Coordinates of C-alpha atoms and ligand atoms in Angstrom, one line a residue:
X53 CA 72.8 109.9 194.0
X54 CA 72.5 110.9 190.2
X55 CA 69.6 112.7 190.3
X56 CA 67.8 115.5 192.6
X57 CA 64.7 117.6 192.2
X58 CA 64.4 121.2 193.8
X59 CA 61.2 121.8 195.3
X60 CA 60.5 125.6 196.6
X61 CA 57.8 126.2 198.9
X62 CA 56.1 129.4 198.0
X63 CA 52.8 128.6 198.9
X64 CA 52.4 130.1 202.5
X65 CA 50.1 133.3 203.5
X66 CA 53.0 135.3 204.7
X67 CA 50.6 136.4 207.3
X68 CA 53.3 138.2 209.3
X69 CA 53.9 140.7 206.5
X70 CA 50.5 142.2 206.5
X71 CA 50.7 143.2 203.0
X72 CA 48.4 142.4 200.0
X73 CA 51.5 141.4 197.8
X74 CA 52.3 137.6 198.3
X75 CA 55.3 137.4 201.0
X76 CA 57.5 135.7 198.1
X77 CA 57.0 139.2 195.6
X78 CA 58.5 141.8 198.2
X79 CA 61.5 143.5 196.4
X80 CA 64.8 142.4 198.3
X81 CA 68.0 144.7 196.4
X82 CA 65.6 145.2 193.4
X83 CA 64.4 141.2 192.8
X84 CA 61.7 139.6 194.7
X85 CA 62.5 137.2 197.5
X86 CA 61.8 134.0 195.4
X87 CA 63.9 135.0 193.0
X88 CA 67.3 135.8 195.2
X89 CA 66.5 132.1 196.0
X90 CA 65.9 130.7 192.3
X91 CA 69.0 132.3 191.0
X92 CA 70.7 130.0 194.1
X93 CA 69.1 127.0 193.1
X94 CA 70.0 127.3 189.3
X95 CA 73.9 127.9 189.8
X96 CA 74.2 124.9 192.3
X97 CA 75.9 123.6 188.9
X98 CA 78.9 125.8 189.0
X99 CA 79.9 126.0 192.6
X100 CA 82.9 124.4 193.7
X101 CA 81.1 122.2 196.5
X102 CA 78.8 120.8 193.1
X103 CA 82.6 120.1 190.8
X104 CA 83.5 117.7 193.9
X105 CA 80.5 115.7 193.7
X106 CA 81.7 112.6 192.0
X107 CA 78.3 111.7 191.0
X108 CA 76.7 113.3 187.9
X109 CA 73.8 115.1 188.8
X110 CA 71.1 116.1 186.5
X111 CA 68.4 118.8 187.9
X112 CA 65.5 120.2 186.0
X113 CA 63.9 123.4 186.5
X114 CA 63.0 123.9 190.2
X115 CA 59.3 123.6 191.4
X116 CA 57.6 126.3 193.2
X117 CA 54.7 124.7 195.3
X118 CA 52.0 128.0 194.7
X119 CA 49.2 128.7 196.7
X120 CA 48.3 131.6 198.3
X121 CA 48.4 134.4 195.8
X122 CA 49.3 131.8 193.5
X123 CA 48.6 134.3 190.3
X124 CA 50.7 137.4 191.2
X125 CA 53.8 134.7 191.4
X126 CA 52.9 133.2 188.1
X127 CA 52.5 135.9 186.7
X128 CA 56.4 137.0 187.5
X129 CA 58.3 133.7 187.3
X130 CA 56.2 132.3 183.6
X131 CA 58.2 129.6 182.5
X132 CA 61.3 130.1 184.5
X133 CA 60.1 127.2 187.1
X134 CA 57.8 123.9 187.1
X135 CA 55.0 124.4 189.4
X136 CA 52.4 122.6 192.0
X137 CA 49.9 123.5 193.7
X138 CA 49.1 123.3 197.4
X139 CA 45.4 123.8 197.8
X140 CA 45.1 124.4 201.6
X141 CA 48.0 125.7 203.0
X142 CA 48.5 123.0 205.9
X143 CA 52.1 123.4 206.7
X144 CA 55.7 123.1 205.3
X145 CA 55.3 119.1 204.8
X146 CA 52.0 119.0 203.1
X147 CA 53.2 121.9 201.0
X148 CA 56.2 119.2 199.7
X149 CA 54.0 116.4 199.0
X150 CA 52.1 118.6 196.6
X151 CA 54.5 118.7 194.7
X152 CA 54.9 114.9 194.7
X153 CA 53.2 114.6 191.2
X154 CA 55.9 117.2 189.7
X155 CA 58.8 115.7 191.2
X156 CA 57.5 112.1 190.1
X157 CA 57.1 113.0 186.4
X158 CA 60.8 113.9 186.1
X159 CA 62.7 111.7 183.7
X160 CA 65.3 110.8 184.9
X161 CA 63.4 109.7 188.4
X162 CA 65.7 112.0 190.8
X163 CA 66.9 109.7 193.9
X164 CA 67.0 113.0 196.1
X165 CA 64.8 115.7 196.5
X166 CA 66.3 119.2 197.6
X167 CA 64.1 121.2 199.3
X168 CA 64.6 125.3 199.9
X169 CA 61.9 127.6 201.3
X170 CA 61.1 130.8 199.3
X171 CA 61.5 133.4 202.0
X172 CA 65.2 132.6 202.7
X173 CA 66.8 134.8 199.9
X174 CA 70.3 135.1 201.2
X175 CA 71.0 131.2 201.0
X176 CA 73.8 130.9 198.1
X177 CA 74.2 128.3 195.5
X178 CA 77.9 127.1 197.2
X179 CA 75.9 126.2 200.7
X180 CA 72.8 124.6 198.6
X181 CA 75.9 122.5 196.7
X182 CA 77.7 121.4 200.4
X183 CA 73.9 120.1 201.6
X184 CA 73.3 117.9 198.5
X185 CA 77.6 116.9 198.6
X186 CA 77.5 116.2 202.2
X187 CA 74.4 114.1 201.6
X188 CA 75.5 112.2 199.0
X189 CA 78.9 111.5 201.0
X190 CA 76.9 110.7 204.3
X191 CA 74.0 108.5 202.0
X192 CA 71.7 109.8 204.3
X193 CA 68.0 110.2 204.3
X194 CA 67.6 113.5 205.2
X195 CA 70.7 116.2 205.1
X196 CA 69.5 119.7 206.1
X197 CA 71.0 123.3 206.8
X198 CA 71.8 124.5 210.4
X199 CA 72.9 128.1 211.6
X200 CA 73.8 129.3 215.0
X201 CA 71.5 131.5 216.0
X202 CA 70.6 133.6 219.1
X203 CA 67.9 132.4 222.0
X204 CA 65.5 134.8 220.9
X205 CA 65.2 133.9 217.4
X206 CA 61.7 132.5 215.9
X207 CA 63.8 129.7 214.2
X208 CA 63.5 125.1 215.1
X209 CA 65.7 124.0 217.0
X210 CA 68.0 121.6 216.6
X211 CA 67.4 118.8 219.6
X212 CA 70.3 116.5 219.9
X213 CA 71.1 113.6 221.9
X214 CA 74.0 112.8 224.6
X215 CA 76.1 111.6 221.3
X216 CA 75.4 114.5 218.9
X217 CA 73.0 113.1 216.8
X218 CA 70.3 115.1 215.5
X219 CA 67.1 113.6 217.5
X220 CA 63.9 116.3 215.9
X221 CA 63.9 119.9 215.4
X222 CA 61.2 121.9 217.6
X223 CA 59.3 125.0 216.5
X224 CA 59.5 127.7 219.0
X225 CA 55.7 127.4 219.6
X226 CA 56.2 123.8 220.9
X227 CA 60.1 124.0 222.5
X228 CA 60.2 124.0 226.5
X229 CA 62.1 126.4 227.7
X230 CA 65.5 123.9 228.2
X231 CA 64.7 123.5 223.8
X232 CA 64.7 127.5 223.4
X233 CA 67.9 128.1 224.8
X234 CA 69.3 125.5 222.1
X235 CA 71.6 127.9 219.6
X236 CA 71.8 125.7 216.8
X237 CA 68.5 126.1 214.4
X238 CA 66.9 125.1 211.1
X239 CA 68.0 127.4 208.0
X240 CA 65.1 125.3 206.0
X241 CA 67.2 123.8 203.5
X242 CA 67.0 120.4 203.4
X243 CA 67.9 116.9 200.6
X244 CA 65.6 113.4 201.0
X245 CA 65.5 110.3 199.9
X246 CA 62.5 111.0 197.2
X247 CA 61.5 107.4 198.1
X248 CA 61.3 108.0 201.7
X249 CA 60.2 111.3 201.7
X250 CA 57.0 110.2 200.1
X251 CA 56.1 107.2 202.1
X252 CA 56.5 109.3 205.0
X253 CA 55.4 112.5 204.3
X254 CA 51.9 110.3 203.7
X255 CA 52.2 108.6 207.0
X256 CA 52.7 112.1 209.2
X257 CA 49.7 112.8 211.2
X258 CA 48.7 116.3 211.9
X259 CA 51.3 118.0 214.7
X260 CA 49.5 119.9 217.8
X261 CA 49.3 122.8 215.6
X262 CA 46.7 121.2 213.4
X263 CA 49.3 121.1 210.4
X264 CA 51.6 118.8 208.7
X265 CA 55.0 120.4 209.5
X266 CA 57.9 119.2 207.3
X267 CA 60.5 119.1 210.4
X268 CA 58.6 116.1 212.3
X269 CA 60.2 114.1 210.0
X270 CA 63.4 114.4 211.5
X271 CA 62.1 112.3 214.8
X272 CA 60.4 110.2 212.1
X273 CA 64.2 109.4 210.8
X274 CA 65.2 109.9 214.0
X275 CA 63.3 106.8 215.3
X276 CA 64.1 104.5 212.3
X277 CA 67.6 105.0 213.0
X278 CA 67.9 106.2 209.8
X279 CA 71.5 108.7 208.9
X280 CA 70.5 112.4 209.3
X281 CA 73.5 114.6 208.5
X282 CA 73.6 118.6 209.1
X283 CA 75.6 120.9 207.3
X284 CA 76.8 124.0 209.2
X285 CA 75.9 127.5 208.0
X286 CA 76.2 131.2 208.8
X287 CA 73.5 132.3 209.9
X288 CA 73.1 135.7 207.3
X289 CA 73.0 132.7 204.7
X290 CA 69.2 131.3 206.5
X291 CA 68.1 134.4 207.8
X292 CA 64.1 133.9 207.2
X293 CA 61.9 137.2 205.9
X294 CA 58.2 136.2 207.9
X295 CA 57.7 140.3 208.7
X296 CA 59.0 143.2 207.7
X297 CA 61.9 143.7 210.2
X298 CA 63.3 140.6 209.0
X299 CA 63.0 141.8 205.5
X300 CA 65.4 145.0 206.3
X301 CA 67.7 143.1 207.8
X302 CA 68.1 141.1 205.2
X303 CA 68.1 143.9 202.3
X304 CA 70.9 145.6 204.4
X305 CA 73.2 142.3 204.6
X306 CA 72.2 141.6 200.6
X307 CA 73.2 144.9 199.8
X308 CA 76.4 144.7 201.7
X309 CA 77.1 141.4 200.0
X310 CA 76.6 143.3 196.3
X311 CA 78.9 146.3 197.5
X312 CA 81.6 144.1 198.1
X313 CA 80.9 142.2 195.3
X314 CA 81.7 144.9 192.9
X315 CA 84.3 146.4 195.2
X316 CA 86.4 143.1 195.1
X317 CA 85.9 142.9 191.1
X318 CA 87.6 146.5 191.0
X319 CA 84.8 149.2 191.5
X320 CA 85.6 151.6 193.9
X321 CA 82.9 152.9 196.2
X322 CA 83.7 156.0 198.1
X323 CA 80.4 155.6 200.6
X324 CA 79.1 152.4 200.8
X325 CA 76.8 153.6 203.3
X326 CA 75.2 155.4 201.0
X327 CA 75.4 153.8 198.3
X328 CA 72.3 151.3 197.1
X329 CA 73.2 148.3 193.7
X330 CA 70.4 146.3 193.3
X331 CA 71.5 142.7 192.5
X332 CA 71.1 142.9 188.7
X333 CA 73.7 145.9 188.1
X334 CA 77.0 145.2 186.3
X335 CA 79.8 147.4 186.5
X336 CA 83.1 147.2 185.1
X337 CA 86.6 147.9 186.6
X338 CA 88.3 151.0 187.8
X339 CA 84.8 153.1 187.9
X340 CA 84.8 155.6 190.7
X341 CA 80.7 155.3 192.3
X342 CA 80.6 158.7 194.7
X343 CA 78.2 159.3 197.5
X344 CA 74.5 159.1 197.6
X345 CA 74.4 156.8 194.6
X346 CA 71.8 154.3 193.7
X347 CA 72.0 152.1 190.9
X348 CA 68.8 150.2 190.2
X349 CA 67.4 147.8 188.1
X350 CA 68.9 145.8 184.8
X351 CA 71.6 148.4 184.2
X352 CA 75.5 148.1 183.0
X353 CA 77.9 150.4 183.4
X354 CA 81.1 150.4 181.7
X355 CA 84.8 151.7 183.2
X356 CA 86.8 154.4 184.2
X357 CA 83.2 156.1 184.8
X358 CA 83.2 158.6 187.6
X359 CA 79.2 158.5 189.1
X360 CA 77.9 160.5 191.5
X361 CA 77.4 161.9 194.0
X362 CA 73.5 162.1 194.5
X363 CA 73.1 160.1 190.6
X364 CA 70.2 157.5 190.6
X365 CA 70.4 155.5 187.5
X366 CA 67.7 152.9 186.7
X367 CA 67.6 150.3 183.9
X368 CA 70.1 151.6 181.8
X369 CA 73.4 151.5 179.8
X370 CA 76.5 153.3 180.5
X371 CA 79.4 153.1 178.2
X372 CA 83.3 153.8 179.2
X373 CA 84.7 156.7 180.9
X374 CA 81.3 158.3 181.8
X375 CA 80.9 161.4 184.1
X376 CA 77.4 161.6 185.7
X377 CA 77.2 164.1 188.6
X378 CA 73.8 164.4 190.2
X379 CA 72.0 163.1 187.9
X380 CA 68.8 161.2 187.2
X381 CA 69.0 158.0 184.5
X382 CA 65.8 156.2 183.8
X383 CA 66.0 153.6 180.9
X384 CA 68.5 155.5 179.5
X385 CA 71.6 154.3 177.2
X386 CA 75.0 156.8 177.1
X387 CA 77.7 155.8 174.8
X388 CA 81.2 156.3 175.4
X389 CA 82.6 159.3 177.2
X390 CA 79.4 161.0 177.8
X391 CA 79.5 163.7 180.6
X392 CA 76.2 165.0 182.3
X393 CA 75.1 167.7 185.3
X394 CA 75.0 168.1 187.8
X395 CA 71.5 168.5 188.1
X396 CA 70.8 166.5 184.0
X397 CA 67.8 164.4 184.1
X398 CA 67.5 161.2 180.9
X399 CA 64.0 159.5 181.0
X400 CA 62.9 156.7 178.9
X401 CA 64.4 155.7 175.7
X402 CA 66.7 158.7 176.1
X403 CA 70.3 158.0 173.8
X404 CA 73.3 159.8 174.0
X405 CA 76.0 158.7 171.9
X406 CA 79.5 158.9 172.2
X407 CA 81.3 161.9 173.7
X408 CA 77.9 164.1 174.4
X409 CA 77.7 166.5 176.7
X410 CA 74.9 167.4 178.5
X411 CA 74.6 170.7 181.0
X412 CA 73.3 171.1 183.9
X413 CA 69.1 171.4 184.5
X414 CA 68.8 169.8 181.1
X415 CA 65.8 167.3 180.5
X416 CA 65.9 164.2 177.3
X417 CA 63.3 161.9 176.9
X418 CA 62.9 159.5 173.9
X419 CA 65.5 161.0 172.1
X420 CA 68.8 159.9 170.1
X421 CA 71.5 162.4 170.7
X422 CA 74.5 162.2 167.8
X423 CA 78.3 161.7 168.9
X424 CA 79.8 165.3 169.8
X425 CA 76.9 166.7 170.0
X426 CA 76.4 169.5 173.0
X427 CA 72.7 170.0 175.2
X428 CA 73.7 172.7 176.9
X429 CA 72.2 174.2 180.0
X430 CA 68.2 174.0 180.8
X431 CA 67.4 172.4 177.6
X432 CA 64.7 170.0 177.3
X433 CA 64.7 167.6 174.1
X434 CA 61.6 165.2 173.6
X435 CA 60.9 163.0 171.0
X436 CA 63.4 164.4 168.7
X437 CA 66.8 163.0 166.4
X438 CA 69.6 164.7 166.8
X439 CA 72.5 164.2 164.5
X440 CA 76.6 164.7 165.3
X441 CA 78.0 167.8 166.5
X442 CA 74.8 169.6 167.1
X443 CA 75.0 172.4 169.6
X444 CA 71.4 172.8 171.2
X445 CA 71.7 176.3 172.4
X446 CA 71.0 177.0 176.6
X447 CA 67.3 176.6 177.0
X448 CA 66.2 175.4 173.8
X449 CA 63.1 173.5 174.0
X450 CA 61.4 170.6 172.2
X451 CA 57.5 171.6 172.6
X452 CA 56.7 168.2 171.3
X453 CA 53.1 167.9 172.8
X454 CA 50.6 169.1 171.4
X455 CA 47.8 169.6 173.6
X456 CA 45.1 170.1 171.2
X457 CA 45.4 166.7 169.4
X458 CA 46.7 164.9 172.4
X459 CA 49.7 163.7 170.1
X460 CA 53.3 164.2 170.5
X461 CA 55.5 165.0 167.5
X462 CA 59.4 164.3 166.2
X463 CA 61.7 166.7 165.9
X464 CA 64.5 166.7 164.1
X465 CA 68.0 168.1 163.7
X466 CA 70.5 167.7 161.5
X467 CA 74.3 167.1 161.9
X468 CA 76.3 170.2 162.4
X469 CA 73.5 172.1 163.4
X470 CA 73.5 175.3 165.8
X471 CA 70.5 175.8 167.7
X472 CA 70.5 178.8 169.2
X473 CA 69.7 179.9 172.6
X474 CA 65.9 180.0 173.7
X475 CA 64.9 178.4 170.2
X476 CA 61.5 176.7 170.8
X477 CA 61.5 174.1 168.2
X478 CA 57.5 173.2 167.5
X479 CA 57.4 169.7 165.5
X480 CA 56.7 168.0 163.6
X481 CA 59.6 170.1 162.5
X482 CA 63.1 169.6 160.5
X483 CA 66.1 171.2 161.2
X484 CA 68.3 170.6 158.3
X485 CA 72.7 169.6 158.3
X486 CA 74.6 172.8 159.1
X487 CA 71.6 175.0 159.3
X488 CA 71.0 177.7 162.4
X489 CA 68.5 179.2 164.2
X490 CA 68.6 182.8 166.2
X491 CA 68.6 183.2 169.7
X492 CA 65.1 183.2 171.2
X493 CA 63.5 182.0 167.7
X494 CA 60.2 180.2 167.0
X495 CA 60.7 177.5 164.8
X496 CA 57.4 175.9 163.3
X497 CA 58.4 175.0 159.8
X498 CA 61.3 173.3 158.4
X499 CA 64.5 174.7 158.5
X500 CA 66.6 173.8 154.9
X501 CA 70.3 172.5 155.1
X502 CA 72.9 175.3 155.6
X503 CA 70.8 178.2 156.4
X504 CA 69.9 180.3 159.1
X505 CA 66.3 181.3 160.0
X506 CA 65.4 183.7 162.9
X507 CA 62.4 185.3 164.6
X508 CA 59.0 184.5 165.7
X509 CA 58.2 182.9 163.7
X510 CA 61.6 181.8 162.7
X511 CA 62.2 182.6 159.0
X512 CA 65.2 182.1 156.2
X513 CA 66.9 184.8 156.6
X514 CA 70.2 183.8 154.2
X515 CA 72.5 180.8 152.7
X516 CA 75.1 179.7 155.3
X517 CA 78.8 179.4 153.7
X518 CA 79.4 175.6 153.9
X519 CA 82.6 176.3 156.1
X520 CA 82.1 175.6 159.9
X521 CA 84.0 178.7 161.1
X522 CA 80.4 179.9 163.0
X523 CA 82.1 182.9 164.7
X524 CA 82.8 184.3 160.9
X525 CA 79.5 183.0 159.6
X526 CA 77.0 184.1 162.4
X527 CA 78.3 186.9 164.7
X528 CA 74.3 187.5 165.5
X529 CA 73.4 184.4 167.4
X530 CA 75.0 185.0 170.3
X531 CA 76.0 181.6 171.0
X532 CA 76.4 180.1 174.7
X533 CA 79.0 178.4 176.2
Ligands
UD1_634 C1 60.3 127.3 209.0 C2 60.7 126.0 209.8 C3 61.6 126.4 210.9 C4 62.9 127.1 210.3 C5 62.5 128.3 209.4 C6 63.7 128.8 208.7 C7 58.7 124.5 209.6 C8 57.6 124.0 210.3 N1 59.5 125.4 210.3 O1 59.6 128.2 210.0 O2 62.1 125.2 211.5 O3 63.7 127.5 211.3 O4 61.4 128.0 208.5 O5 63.4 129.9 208.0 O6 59.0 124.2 208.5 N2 54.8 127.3 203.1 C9 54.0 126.7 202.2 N3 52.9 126.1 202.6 C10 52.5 126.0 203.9 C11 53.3 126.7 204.8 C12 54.4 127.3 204.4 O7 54.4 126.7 201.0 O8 51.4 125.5 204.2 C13 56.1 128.0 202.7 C14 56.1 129.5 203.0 O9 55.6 130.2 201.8 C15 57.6 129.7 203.2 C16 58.1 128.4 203.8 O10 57.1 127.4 203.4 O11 58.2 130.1 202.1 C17 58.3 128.4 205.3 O12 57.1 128.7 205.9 P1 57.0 129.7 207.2 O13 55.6 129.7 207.6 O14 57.7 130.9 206.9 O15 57.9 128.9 208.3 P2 58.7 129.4 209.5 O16 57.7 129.7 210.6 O17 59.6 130.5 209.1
CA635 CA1 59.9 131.7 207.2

């Protein structure tokens, strides 16, 4: 074997999860189904089971066989797979020989075809590996994935003869009730022959069922004497998501699996019962995660952070030695040493850089905050540039929408500054290096470097000293710690 070819079957109604989203789209730790199994097919490379396969093996991108709600999983996989296209969904084995034409094209021809189903997002890349090892060492025709599972499970079983061979695999709808009490079942990962997988994936009649199901041809092997070899695996690794029971179980053992990921590579996790990383979240060493956590999304988080508890962060960066205590992160980047809350909320495009510090009931949105700078308590900064060392005084507010125009405006403030408490700052409006504003001002023109304005309206009132003693310089602003 040289060569293989992954086909994915994606192309089934999902009935059972009475939804209007295709089965293979349903978020499983923040990644749809097909794409927990996609990420296994494409490391198959670097597992250890692969290294020991003497052959060099070549594999493409896999092919999803599309076809109900074909679009919506288009539409989120683009260019990441080849695809075919199964018309009529008649079963798992006319949903592989759609993708016949696909596989064909290939250059180099693959001699083995691996096939995975799309709702079995807990298989891993090392198990995938053993299947196409064990059926290289075994030159079998068929090689497929078995778990142990128990008698009430909707999975094939695995019918066996006096001597242990595999014989067929039964779907529950057809097994007699001697078949259901068979333990071992299907896991629906399976490697062909290509050439023998075509020839008699075209010869299968129609089963009882009315469909073409791709586990008749095991008897069909079976009864051509033809070496069919089984690869044992747990069964968390094949669990199956058809309805939505199945999906929960499977989020909780996929979320487990992440925990201990992280925990093993040095992140301690105080709860992990409460505590939710969705499969895309990288965290370095020695960072403390508290209870009631949840880490969503693409985000990174650096070390020696301290998180939680009650701290959602989505899609975001965190730099080193971080301090978030319930807190909300959305698309949000912190720099080094940033401390926030409890009670701090970042939205979108929200950046703090390194060693801010941000109160509690605070608000940033679509802001860049400047290393050193202070946001002290029940402050809300929107649209606006903040430079280094800028104290924003306790409930100073950006009132960057203007609800006339519809349009929002920057504000900006300038290193050094000292915004005093209760400022409202009305952009489009710059706040100058060094300069200062009252408590409880209005600010709705430009404020020049190294002065201080106060009032309502907020007004020059003198020249600041250029020294940075404020105490000395402004006794009158009543600033906030
Ligand atoms: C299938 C296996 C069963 C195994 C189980 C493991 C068959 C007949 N049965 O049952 O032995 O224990 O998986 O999880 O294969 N699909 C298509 N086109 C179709 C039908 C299905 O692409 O016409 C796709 C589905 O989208 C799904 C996969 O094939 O991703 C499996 O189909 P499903 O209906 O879920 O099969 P099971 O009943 O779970
Ligand atoms: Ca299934």
């Amino acid at each position: 074997m040289n060569t293989y070819a992954t086909v994915v079957l994606a192309a089934g109604k999902g009935t059972r999860m009475r939804s209007t989203l295709s089965k293979l789209l349903h978020p499983l730790a923040g990644q749809p189904l097909l794409a927990h199994v996609l990420k296994s097919v494409e490391t198959i490379p670097s597992t250890a089971a692969f290294a020991s396969l003497r052959a060099s093996l070549t594999a493409s991108r896999p092919i999803v066989v599309l076809g109900h709600k074909a679009e919506q999983v288009l539409e989120a996989f683009g260019d990441r797979c080849l695809y075919a296209r199964q018309e009529e969904q008649l079963g798992t084995g006319h949903a592989v020989l759609a993708a016949q034409d696909a596989v064909d094209a290939l250059d180099p021809l693959p001699e083995t075809v691996l096939v995975c189903y799309g709702d079995t997002p807990l298989v891993r890349s090392e198990i995938l590996a053993q299947v196409l090892a064990e059926h290289s060492a075994r030159q079998a025709t068929i090689t497929f994935l078995t778990a142990t599972a128990d008698t009430s499970s909707d999975y094939g079983r695995v019918v066996r003869d006096s001597h242990g061979q595999v014989r067929e695999i039964v779907e529950v709808k057809r097994a007699t009730p001697e078949q259901l009490s068979i333990t071992e079942v299907n896991s629906g990962v399976y490697c062909f022959d290509r050439a023998w997988l075509w020839k008699s994936l075209t010869a299968l009649p129609r089963n009882a069922a009315g469909e073409y199901y791709l586990t008749d041809l095991i008897a069909v092997a079976g009864a051509q004497e033809r070496a069919i070899a089984t690869v044992q695996g747990s069964f968390d690794e094949s669990l199956g998501v058809n309805n939505r029971v199945q999906l929960a179980e499977a989020e909780q053992i996929m979320r487990r699996r992440i925990l201990e990921q992280h925990m093993y590579a040095g992140v301690t996790i105080i709860d992990p019962a409460t505590t939710y990383i969705d499969s895309d979240v990288q965290i370095a060493s020695d960072t403390v995660l508290l209870p009631n956590t949840i880490i969503t999304g693409k985000t990174t988080i650096g070390s020696w952070c301290r998180i939680g508890p009650g701290t959602t962060i989505d899609q975001s960066t965190i730099g080193d030695r971080c301090v978030i205590r319930n807190s909300a992160l959305e698309e949000t980047v912190l720099e080094d040493e940033v401390s926030m809350g409890p009670f701090s909320h970042c939205r979108p495009g929200a950046h703090l850089a390194r060693g801010v510090r941000m109160g509690n009931f605070g608000e940033i949105k679509n802001s860049y905050v400047g290393e050193g700078s202070d946001v002290h308590h029940f402050s809300y900064l929107g649209d606006a540039t903040v430079g280094d060392h800028v104290n924003i005084g306790a409930g100073t507010i950006t009132s960057n929408y203007n609800g006339l125009t519809k349009q929002k405006y920057r504000t900006t403030i300038g290193s050094g500054a000292f915004i005093g408490c209760d400022s409202v700052l009305i952009p489009p409006v710059t706040i100058g290096d060094h300069a200062m504003t009252g408590a409880s001002s209005l600010v709705n023109k430009d404020i020049p470097a190294h002065t201080l304005a106060y009032g309502v309206p907020a007004r020059v009132a003198r020249t600041l000293p250029t020294a940075t003693d404020e105490d000395a310089v402004a006794p009158e602003l009543g600033k906030q710690e």
